[in-house]
Amino acid sequence: MTSVFLPRQDGSLEEYRLRGEPITRPGAAPAFNRIAYAAAHVVSDPLRDSDPWGNPAIDWEATMAFRHHLWGLGFRIAEAMDTAQRGMGLPWPAAQELIRRSLAEARSVPGADLACGAGTDHLSPADARSIDDVIAAYEEQVGFVEAEGGRAIMMASRALARVARSPDDYRRVYGRILSRTKDKVVLHWLGDMFDPQLKGYWGSEDFGQALETVLAIIGENSAKVEGIKISLLDNAKELALRSRLPEGVLCFTGDDFNYAELIEGDGKKYSHALLGIFDAVAPSASKALAALAEGDLATFRGVIEPTVPLSRKIFEAPTQYYKAGVVFLAWLNGHQRHFTLPAGLQSARGLLHYADIFRLADQANVLDKPELAAARMRNLLAVLGVEQA
């Protein structure tokens, strides 16, 4: 049996014996009865990365190969989103290239689908002086996505959070952008646990007041809103939003703590999915969603529920650094040759965190190639001073 000596919280080592069973890939992309977007990461290129903080080099071949991996498992892709390190290592020019390449790649894959993040991250919040500045920034990014033939996910704006003085400012910005989009847009309610600069988004730190503003914006622009992704890591808040959405407007769970129950639903309503964790657990999520579509709740629960503790570890506070855990698993599973992220973000988590992810990934059957994963984990441990017996 394969084993690795892993550190524990008290500083000692334990011999951890792998016991997980890899999920078998389907012969063809399965059909789901939920819309399922996987928010995908980018693969950095350490061999060309001379300025990882300011202008990170991207391994485009590996980045596109990972998108084929997700499409082959039946997922839509949420491109150039938070998981791709928007505002945390991936600048707007690189995001433009990512969007351009992914849209072109999708056209070569029958049935492939994606939507692209459009925000205001090329506008520094400190440089935003007015609501008009925010509108212009959104118009630039949404315009780029649509000019490339894509559909937009309207990402939350740090600049808007800084300059807005009331809920009416949010209604003005969103109303203006939505009135001019070619296609329906997915909105995104990203909590401040993901990005502290978004505190008080929608004009209030009170959830109830923020909810009323969101519903007003959707109600006033429902013909242009496909749905809204809510990422607050609180299933009660998602249920409150979901229960009040207008007919035809979809709720996409972004709750990486409670996605299993939210996707399953309560027998009357359910959430679709737009999740960063689906990048990391794609084979498991694909099998579970295919079972759900066939009415096989036992298999759905049996496959998806073991991934939840893993997801909660990856997304633990400070939550904005979850990208490191996502890429860590991509490396362990052989989707990239190295464990580095744009802006060197792998350093945002410590070895104990990665050791816990390794254990939980094995227990959730998420390690696709256990021998490779164990060898790479041993290499990481050795670099950080943990010798194997």
Short mmCIF file of C-alpha atoms in Angstrom, two decimals:
data_model
loop_
_atom_site.label_atom_id
_atom_site.label_comp_id
_atom_site.label_asym_id
_atom_site.label_seq_id
_atom_site.Cartn_x
_atom_site.Cartn_y
_atom_site.Cartn_z
CA MET A 1 0.00 0.00 0.00
CA THR A 2 1.33 3.45 -0.92
CA SER A 3 2.19 5.64 2.04
CA VAL A 4 3.61 9.09 2.76
CA PHE A 5 4.95 10.51 6.02
CA LEU A 6 2.89 13.65 6.64
CA PRO A 7 3.25 16.34 9.31
CA ARG A 8 0.66 16.75 12.03
CA GLN A 9 -0.36 19.87 13.93
CA ASP A 10 1.91 19.02 16.88
CA GLY A 11 4.98 18.88 14.63
CA SER A 12 5.27 15.10 14.57
CA LEU A 13 5.03 12.88 11.51
CA GLU A 14 2.54 10.14 10.75
CA GLU A 15 2.72 7.45 8.13
CA TYR A 16 -0.38 8.04 6.05
CA ARG A 17 -1.50 5.09 3.92
CA LEU A 18 -3.52 5.95 0.84
CA ARG A 19 -6.81 4.12 0.50
CA GLY A 20 -8.83 6.07 -2.05
CA GLU A 21 -10.20 4.66 -5.30
CA PRO A 22 -9.87 6.94 -8.36
CA ILE A 23 -13.08 7.87 -10.15
CA THR A 24 -13.31 6.30 -13.61
CA ARG A 25 -13.68 8.83 -16.41
CA PRO A 26 -16.79 8.47 -18.60
CA GLY A 27 -16.41 7.35 -22.20
CA ALA A 28 -18.21 10.48 -23.37
CA ALA A 29 -19.28 13.71 -21.74
CA PRO A 30 -22.35 12.88 -19.62
CA ALA A 31 -25.61 14.82 -19.59
CA PHE A 32 -26.67 16.69 -16.44
CA ASN A 33 -30.04 18.01 -15.29
CA ARG A 34 -28.31 20.95 -13.60
CA ILE A 35 -26.28 23.62 -15.36
CA ALA A 36 -22.78 23.05 -14.02
CA TYR A 37 -20.00 25.57 -14.57
CA ALA A 38 -16.51 24.76 -13.34
CA ALA A 39 -14.51 27.92 -12.65
CA ALA A 40 -11.12 27.00 -14.07
CA HIS A 41 -7.60 27.94 -12.97
CA VAL A 42 -4.69 29.01 -15.15
CA VAL A 43 -1.35 27.20 -15.32
CA SER A 44 1.69 29.39 -14.81
CA ASP A 45 4.94 28.83 -16.72
CA PRO A 46 7.86 28.92 -14.26
CA LEU A 47 10.39 28.48 -17.07
CA ARG A 48 9.44 31.89 -18.48
CA ASP A 49 8.25 33.59 -15.30
CA SER A 50 10.64 36.50 -14.82
CA ASP A 51 8.00 38.74 -13.18
CA PRO A 52 5.43 36.49 -11.49
CA TRP A 53 3.86 39.34 -9.47
CA GLY A 54 3.61 41.96 -12.20
CA ASN A 55 3.31 40.01 -15.44
CA PRO A 56 3.05 36.27 -14.82
CA ALA A 57 3.88 33.91 -17.66
CA ILE A 58 1.11 31.46 -18.57
CA ASP A 59 1.54 27.96 -19.95
CA TRP A 60 -1.19 28.22 -22.55
CA GLU A 61 -0.92 24.63 -23.75
CA ALA A 62 -1.47 23.21 -20.25
CA THR A 63 -4.16 25.80 -19.50
CA MET A 64 -6.15 24.85 -22.60
CA ALA A 65 -5.60 21.12 -21.97
CA PHE A 66 -7.22 21.52 -18.57
CA ARG A 67 -10.28 23.06 -20.20
CA HIS A 68 -10.56 20.02 -22.48
CA HIS A 69 -10.40 17.89 -19.32
CA LEU A 70 -13.42 19.77 -17.91
CA TRP A 71 -15.41 19.76 -21.16
CA GLY A 72 -14.81 16.01 -21.48
CA LEU A 73 -16.48 15.54 -18.10
CA GLY A 74 -19.61 17.46 -19.14
CA PHE A 75 -18.91 20.84 -17.54
CA ARG A 76 -19.40 24.29 -18.85
CA ILE A 77 -16.48 26.54 -17.99
CA ALA A 78 -16.62 29.82 -16.10
CA GLU A 79 -13.58 31.46 -17.65
CA ALA A 80 -11.31 34.20 -16.30
CA MET A 81 -13.07 34.25 -12.94
CA ASP A 82 -11.81 34.44 -9.36
CA THR A 83 -10.40 30.90 -9.62
CA ALA A 84 -8.19 32.11 -12.49
CA GLN A 85 -6.78 34.70 -10.06
CA ARG A 86 -8.54 37.76 -11.40
CA GLY A 87 -7.36 40.62 -9.20
CA MET A 88 -4.89 38.27 -7.48
CA GLY A 89 -2.18 37.62 -10.05
CA LEU A 90 -3.87 37.57 -13.47
CA PRO A 91 -3.97 41.11 -14.92
CA TRP A 92 -6.57 42.20 -17.46
CA PRO A 93 -4.27 41.84 -20.54
CA ALA A 94 -3.59 38.20 -19.58
CA ALA A 95 -7.30 37.67 -18.88
CA GLN A 96 -8.08 39.00 -22.37
CA GLU A 97 -5.70 36.48 -23.90
CA LEU A 98 -7.21 33.72 -21.78
CA ILE A 99 -10.74 34.64 -22.88
CA ARG A 100 -9.70 34.87 -26.52
CA ARG A 101 -7.95 31.51 -26.49
CA SER A 102 -10.67 29.70 -24.57
CA LEU A 103 -13.45 30.94 -26.82
CA ALA A 104 -11.48 29.83 -29.88
CA GLU A 105 -10.75 26.45 -28.27
CA ALA A 106 -14.42 25.94 -27.39
CA ARG A 107 -15.37 26.33 -31.04
CA SER A 108 -13.25 23.28 -31.82
CA VAL A 109 -15.06 21.04 -29.31
CA PRO A 110 -18.60 19.83 -30.10
CA GLY A 111 -20.95 20.85 -27.29
CA ALA A 112 -18.33 22.87 -25.39
CA ASP A 113 -19.70 25.91 -23.62
CA LEU A 114 -18.32 28.69 -21.47
CA ALA A 115 -19.05 32.13 -20.10
CA CYS A 116 -16.40 34.71 -19.31
CA GLY A 117 -15.77 36.95 -16.35
CA ALA A 118 -16.08 40.67 -17.06
CA GLY A 119 -15.36 43.14 -14.30
CA THR A 120 -13.43 46.32 -13.62
CA ASP A 121 -10.10 44.95 -12.40
CA HIS A 122 -8.07 47.02 -14.89
CA LEU A 123 -9.34 50.06 -12.96
CA SER A 124 -7.58 50.39 -9.62
CA PRO A 125 -10.14 51.13 -6.89
CA ALA A 126 -7.91 54.02 -5.81
CA ASP A 127 -8.15 55.53 -9.29
CA ALA A 128 -11.94 55.32 -9.49
CA ARG A 129 -13.40 58.76 -8.94
CA SER A 130 -17.01 58.31 -9.95
CA ILE A 131 -19.75 55.90 -10.90
CA ASP A 132 -19.11 56.84 -14.52
CA ASP A 133 -15.55 55.51 -14.18
CA VAL A 134 -16.95 52.17 -13.05
CA ILE A 135 -19.48 52.08 -15.86
CA ALA A 136 -16.77 52.77 -18.43
CA ALA A 137 -14.62 49.98 -16.98
CA TYR A 138 -17.46 47.46 -17.11
CA GLU A 139 -18.34 48.53 -20.64
CA GLU A 140 -14.77 47.89 -21.75
CA GLN A 141 -14.61 44.37 -20.37
CA VAL A 142 -18.15 43.27 -21.27
CA GLY A 143 -17.61 44.76 -24.71
CA PHE A 144 -14.42 42.77 -25.16
CA VAL A 145 -16.08 39.47 -24.17
CA GLU A 146 -19.01 40.04 -26.50
CA ALA A 147 -16.79 41.21 -29.38
CA GLU A 148 -14.95 37.90 -29.10
CA GLY A 149 -18.27 36.05 -29.35
CA GLY A 150 -18.60 35.23 -25.67
CA ARG A 151 -21.22 35.61 -22.95
CA ALA A 152 -20.40 37.61 -19.85
CA ILE A 153 -20.46 36.87 -16.16
CA MET A 154 -20.65 40.29 -14.54
CA MET A 155 -18.10 40.05 -11.75
CA ALA A 156 -18.31 42.13 -8.60
CA SER A 157 -16.28 45.34 -8.71
CA ARG A 158 -13.86 46.56 -6.07
CA ALA A 159 -13.99 50.00 -7.67
CA LEU A 160 -17.79 50.11 -7.39
CA ALA A 161 -17.63 49.03 -3.74
CA ARG A 162 -15.27 51.94 -3.12
CA VAL A 163 -17.14 54.76 -4.87
CA ALA A 164 -20.79 53.74 -4.40
CA ARG A 165 -22.65 55.73 -1.78
CA SER A 166 -26.04 54.03 -1.85
CA PRO A 167 -27.93 51.05 -3.31
CA ASP A 168 -29.10 53.37 -6.09
CA ASP A 169 -25.53 53.61 -7.34
CA TYR A 170 -25.50 49.83 -7.82
CA ARG A 171 -28.86 49.96 -9.58
CA ARG A 172 -27.52 52.64 -11.89
CA VAL A 173 -24.35 50.73 -12.81
CA TYR A 174 -25.97 47.34 -13.30
CA GLY A 175 -28.96 48.83 -15.10
CA ARG A 176 -26.69 50.65 -17.54
CA ILE A 177 -24.54 47.64 -18.35
CA LEU A 178 -27.41 45.17 -18.61
CA SER A 179 -29.38 47.47 -20.88
CA ARG A 180 -26.55 47.33 -23.43
CA THR A 181 -25.47 43.68 -23.40
CA LYS A 182 -26.13 41.54 -26.46
CA ASP A 183 -26.91 38.40 -24.49
CA LYS A 184 -28.17 37.48 -21.08
CA VAL A 185 -25.63 37.87 -18.31
CA VAL A 186 -24.91 35.95 -15.11
CA LEU A 187 -24.52 38.25 -12.10
CA HIS A 188 -22.14 37.44 -9.27
CA TRP A 189 -22.60 38.12 -5.58
CA LEU A 190 -19.15 37.49 -4.14
CA GLY A 191 -18.84 37.75 -0.39
CA ASP A 192 -16.10 39.61 1.42
CA MET A 193 -14.68 36.32 2.71
CA PHE A 194 -13.49 35.83 -0.89
CA ASP A 195 -12.45 39.46 -1.31
CA PRO A 196 -12.35 41.81 1.69
CA GLN A 197 -12.56 44.83 -0.63
CA LEU A 198 -16.15 43.84 -1.48
CA LYS A 199 -17.45 44.41 2.04
CA GLY A 200 -20.78 46.21 1.94
CA TYR A 201 -21.45 45.29 -1.69
CA TRP A 202 -24.90 46.22 -3.01
CA GLY A 203 -24.80 49.23 -0.71
CA SER A 204 -25.16 47.58 2.70
CA GLU A 205 -23.41 45.24 5.10
CA ASP A 206 -26.84 43.99 6.17
CA PHE A 207 -27.79 40.90 4.17
CA GLY A 208 -31.50 41.68 4.13
CA GLN A 209 -30.96 45.15 2.69
CA ALA A 210 -28.42 43.89 0.17
CA LEU A 211 -30.86 41.16 -0.90
CA GLU A 212 -33.56 43.73 -1.63
CA THR A 213 -31.16 45.68 -3.83
CA VAL A 214 -30.11 42.59 -5.76
CA LEU A 215 -33.72 41.55 -6.31
CA ALA A 216 -34.61 45.06 -7.46
CA ILE A 217 -31.76 45.03 -10.00
CA ILE A 218 -32.80 41.61 -11.29
CA GLY A 219 -36.47 42.59 -11.42
CA GLU A 220 -35.71 45.74 -13.38
CA ASN A 221 -33.49 43.85 -15.85
CA SER A 222 -34.84 40.31 -15.84
CA ALA A 223 -34.83 40.05 -19.64
CA LYS A 224 -31.04 40.39 -19.55
CA VAL A 225 -30.25 38.22 -16.53
CA GLU A 226 -29.73 34.49 -17.03
CA GLY A 227 -29.10 34.02 -13.34
CA ILE A 228 -27.03 34.99 -10.35
CA LYS A 229 -24.15 33.19 -8.69
CA ILE A 230 -24.14 33.66 -4.93
CA SER A 231 -20.91 32.99 -3.06
CA LEU A 232 -21.53 33.75 0.62
CA LEU A 233 -20.75 30.30 2.15
CA ASP A 234 -24.11 30.40 3.91
CA ASN A 235 -26.81 28.12 2.59
CA ALA A 236 -29.59 29.99 4.42
CA LYS A 237 -28.73 33.17 2.55
CA GLU A 238 -28.68 31.33 -0.75
CA LEU A 239 -32.07 29.81 -0.03
CA ALA A 240 -33.45 33.25 0.79
CA LEU A 241 -32.29 34.55 -2.58
CA ARG A 242 -33.30 31.44 -4.50
CA SER A 243 -36.86 31.49 -3.16
CA ARG A 244 -37.45 35.02 -4.42
CA LEU A 245 -35.90 34.99 -7.88
CA PRO A 246 -38.29 35.79 -10.74
CA GLU A 247 -39.44 32.95 -12.96
CA GLY A 248 -36.77 32.10 -15.49
CA VAL A 249 -33.86 33.60 -13.53
CA LEU A 250 -31.54 30.87 -12.29
CA CYS A 251 -29.69 30.54 -9.01
CA PHE A 252 -26.11 29.31 -9.37
CA THR A 253 -24.56 28.13 -6.15
CA GLY A 254 -21.07 29.40 -5.48
CA ASP A 255 -21.16 27.95 -1.97
CA ASP A 256 -18.07 25.77 -1.73
CA PHE A 257 -19.15 24.69 1.77
CA ASN A 258 -22.72 23.51 1.11
CA TYR A 259 -22.96 22.78 -2.62
CA ALA A 260 -24.06 19.16 -2.33
CA GLU A 261 -27.38 19.90 -0.60
CA LEU A 262 -27.99 23.08 -2.59
CA ILE A 263 -27.56 21.31 -5.93
CA GLU A 264 -29.74 18.40 -4.84
CA GLY A 265 -32.48 20.79 -3.73
CA ASP A 266 -35.48 20.33 -1.51
CA GLY A 267 -37.78 18.57 -3.97
CA LYS A 268 -39.23 21.86 -5.21
CA LYS A 269 -36.29 24.11 -5.97
CA TYR A 270 -32.58 23.56 -6.47
CA SER A 271 -29.48 25.51 -7.38
CA HIS A 272 -27.44 25.15 -10.51
CA ALA A 273 -23.68 25.35 -10.00
CA LEU A 274 -20.83 27.72 -10.73
CA LEU A 275 -18.06 26.50 -8.48
CA GLY A 276 -14.31 26.76 -8.08
CA ILE A 277 -14.20 23.42 -6.29
CA PHE A 278 -15.39 21.68 -9.47
CA ASP A 279 -11.96 22.49 -10.94
CA ALA A 280 -10.39 20.31 -8.23
CA VAL A 281 -12.94 17.49 -7.97
CA ALA A 282 -14.17 17.38 -11.55
CA PRO A 283 -14.36 13.57 -12.06
CA SER A 284 -16.28 13.12 -8.79
CA ALA A 285 -18.64 16.02 -9.50
CA SER A 286 -19.25 14.74 -13.03
CA LYS A 287 -20.14 11.25 -11.82
CA ALA A 288 -22.38 12.64 -9.10
CA LEU A 289 -24.22 15.03 -11.42
CA ALA A 290 -24.74 12.29 -14.01
CA ALA A 291 -26.25 10.09 -11.30
CA LEU A 292 -28.50 12.92 -10.16
CA ALA A 293 -29.76 13.34 -13.72
CA GLU A 294 -30.72 9.67 -13.71
CA GLY A 295 -32.55 10.01 -10.38
CA ASP A 296 -29.89 8.00 -8.53
CA LEU A 297 -29.69 10.03 -5.33
CA ALA A 298 -27.72 7.38 -3.47
CA THR A 299 -24.85 7.54 -5.94
CA PHE A 300 -25.05 11.33 -6.12
CA ARG A 301 -24.73 11.65 -2.36
CA GLY A 302 -22.20 8.86 -2.03
CA VAL A 303 -19.84 10.48 -4.52
CA ILE A 304 -20.34 14.20 -3.88
CA GLU A 305 -20.61 14.30 -0.09
CA PRO A 306 -17.05 13.04 0.60
CA THR A 307 -15.73 15.99 -1.44
CA VAL A 308 -17.35 18.54 0.90
CA PRO A 309 -14.83 18.25 3.79
CA LEU A 310 -12.05 18.61 1.21
CA SER A 311 -13.69 21.71 -0.22
CA ARG A 312 -14.16 23.24 3.21
CA LYS A 313 -10.46 22.76 3.90
CA ILE A 314 -9.44 24.30 0.57
CA PHE A 315 -11.76 27.28 1.13
CA GLU A 316 -11.02 27.80 4.82
CA ALA A 317 -10.17 31.32 6.01
CA PRO A 318 -8.50 33.32 4.65
CA THR A 319 -10.75 32.09 1.86
CA GLN A 320 -9.30 34.21 -0.94
CA TYR A 321 -6.25 31.91 -1.01
CA TYR A 322 -8.26 28.86 -2.02
CA LYS A 323 -6.69 28.99 -5.49
CA ALA A 324 -3.52 27.48 -4.02
CA GLY A 325 -5.36 24.32 -2.98
CA VAL A 326 -7.09 24.01 -6.34
CA VAL A 327 -3.78 24.19 -8.21
CA PHE A 328 -2.12 21.87 -5.68
CA LEU A 329 -4.61 19.15 -6.63
CA ALA A 330 -4.18 19.85 -10.34
CA TRP A 331 -0.45 19.23 -9.84
CA LEU A 332 -0.95 16.09 -7.76
CA ASN A 333 -3.29 14.72 -10.44
CA GLY A 334 -0.84 15.34 -13.28
CA HIS A 335 -2.56 18.24 -15.04
CA GLN A 336 0.59 20.38 -14.76
CA ARG A 337 4.29 19.73 -14.30
CA HIS A 338 4.85 21.98 -11.29
CA PHE A 339 3.24 23.52 -8.24
CA THR A 340 3.45 27.25 -8.85
CA LEU A 341 0.78 29.91 -9.33
CA PRO A 342 0.78 33.39 -10.85
CA ALA A 343 2.08 35.87 -8.26
CA GLY A 344 3.66 32.97 -6.36
CA LEU A 345 0.34 32.41 -4.62
CA GLN A 346 1.28 28.86 -3.61
CA SER A 347 3.14 30.52 -0.71
CA ALA A 348 -0.18 31.79 0.73
CA ARG A 349 -0.83 28.42 2.39
CA GLY A 350 1.42 26.38 4.67
CA LEU A 351 2.57 22.78 4.56
CA LEU A 352 0.09 21.64 7.22
CA HIS A 353 -2.74 22.94 5.02
CA TYR A 354 -1.44 21.02 2.02
CA ALA A 355 -0.96 17.87 4.10
CA ASP A 356 -4.60 18.07 5.20
CA ILE A 357 -5.72 18.54 1.59
CA PHE A 358 -3.72 15.46 0.57
CA ARG A 359 -5.40 13.33 3.25
CA LEU A 360 -8.90 14.60 2.48
CA ALA A 361 -8.42 14.27 -1.28
CA ASP A 362 -7.44 10.64 -0.85
CA GLN A 363 -10.41 9.98 1.44
CA ALA A 364 -12.75 11.65 -1.10
CA ASN A 365 -11.36 9.55 -4.00
CA VAL A 366 -10.09 12.71 -5.67
CA LEU A 367 -6.51 11.57 -6.30
CA ASP A 368 -6.78 10.36 -9.89
CA LYS A 369 -3.26 8.90 -9.97
CA PRO A 370 -2.40 7.89 -6.40
CA GLU A 371 1.18 6.80 -7.07
CA LEU A 372 1.97 10.05 -8.89
CA ALA A 373 0.25 12.09 -6.19
CA ALA A 374 2.24 10.35 -3.47
CA ALA A 375 5.53 10.87 -5.32
CA ARG A 376 4.83 14.55 -5.82
CA MET A 377 3.75 14.99 -2.21
CA ARG A 378 7.02 13.42 -1.09
CA ASN A 379 8.93 15.85 -3.32
CA LEU A 380 7.13 18.83 -1.82
CA LEU A 381 7.77 17.56 1.69
CA ALA A 382 11.46 17.09 0.94
CA VAL A 383 11.81 20.64 -0.39
CA LEU A 384 10.25 21.90 2.84
CA GLY A 385 12.52 19.82 5.06
CA VAL A 386 10.43 16.73 5.76
CA GLU A 387 12.44 13.62 4.97
CA GLN A 388 10.70 10.34 4.33
CA ALA A 389 11.69 7.31 6.40
#
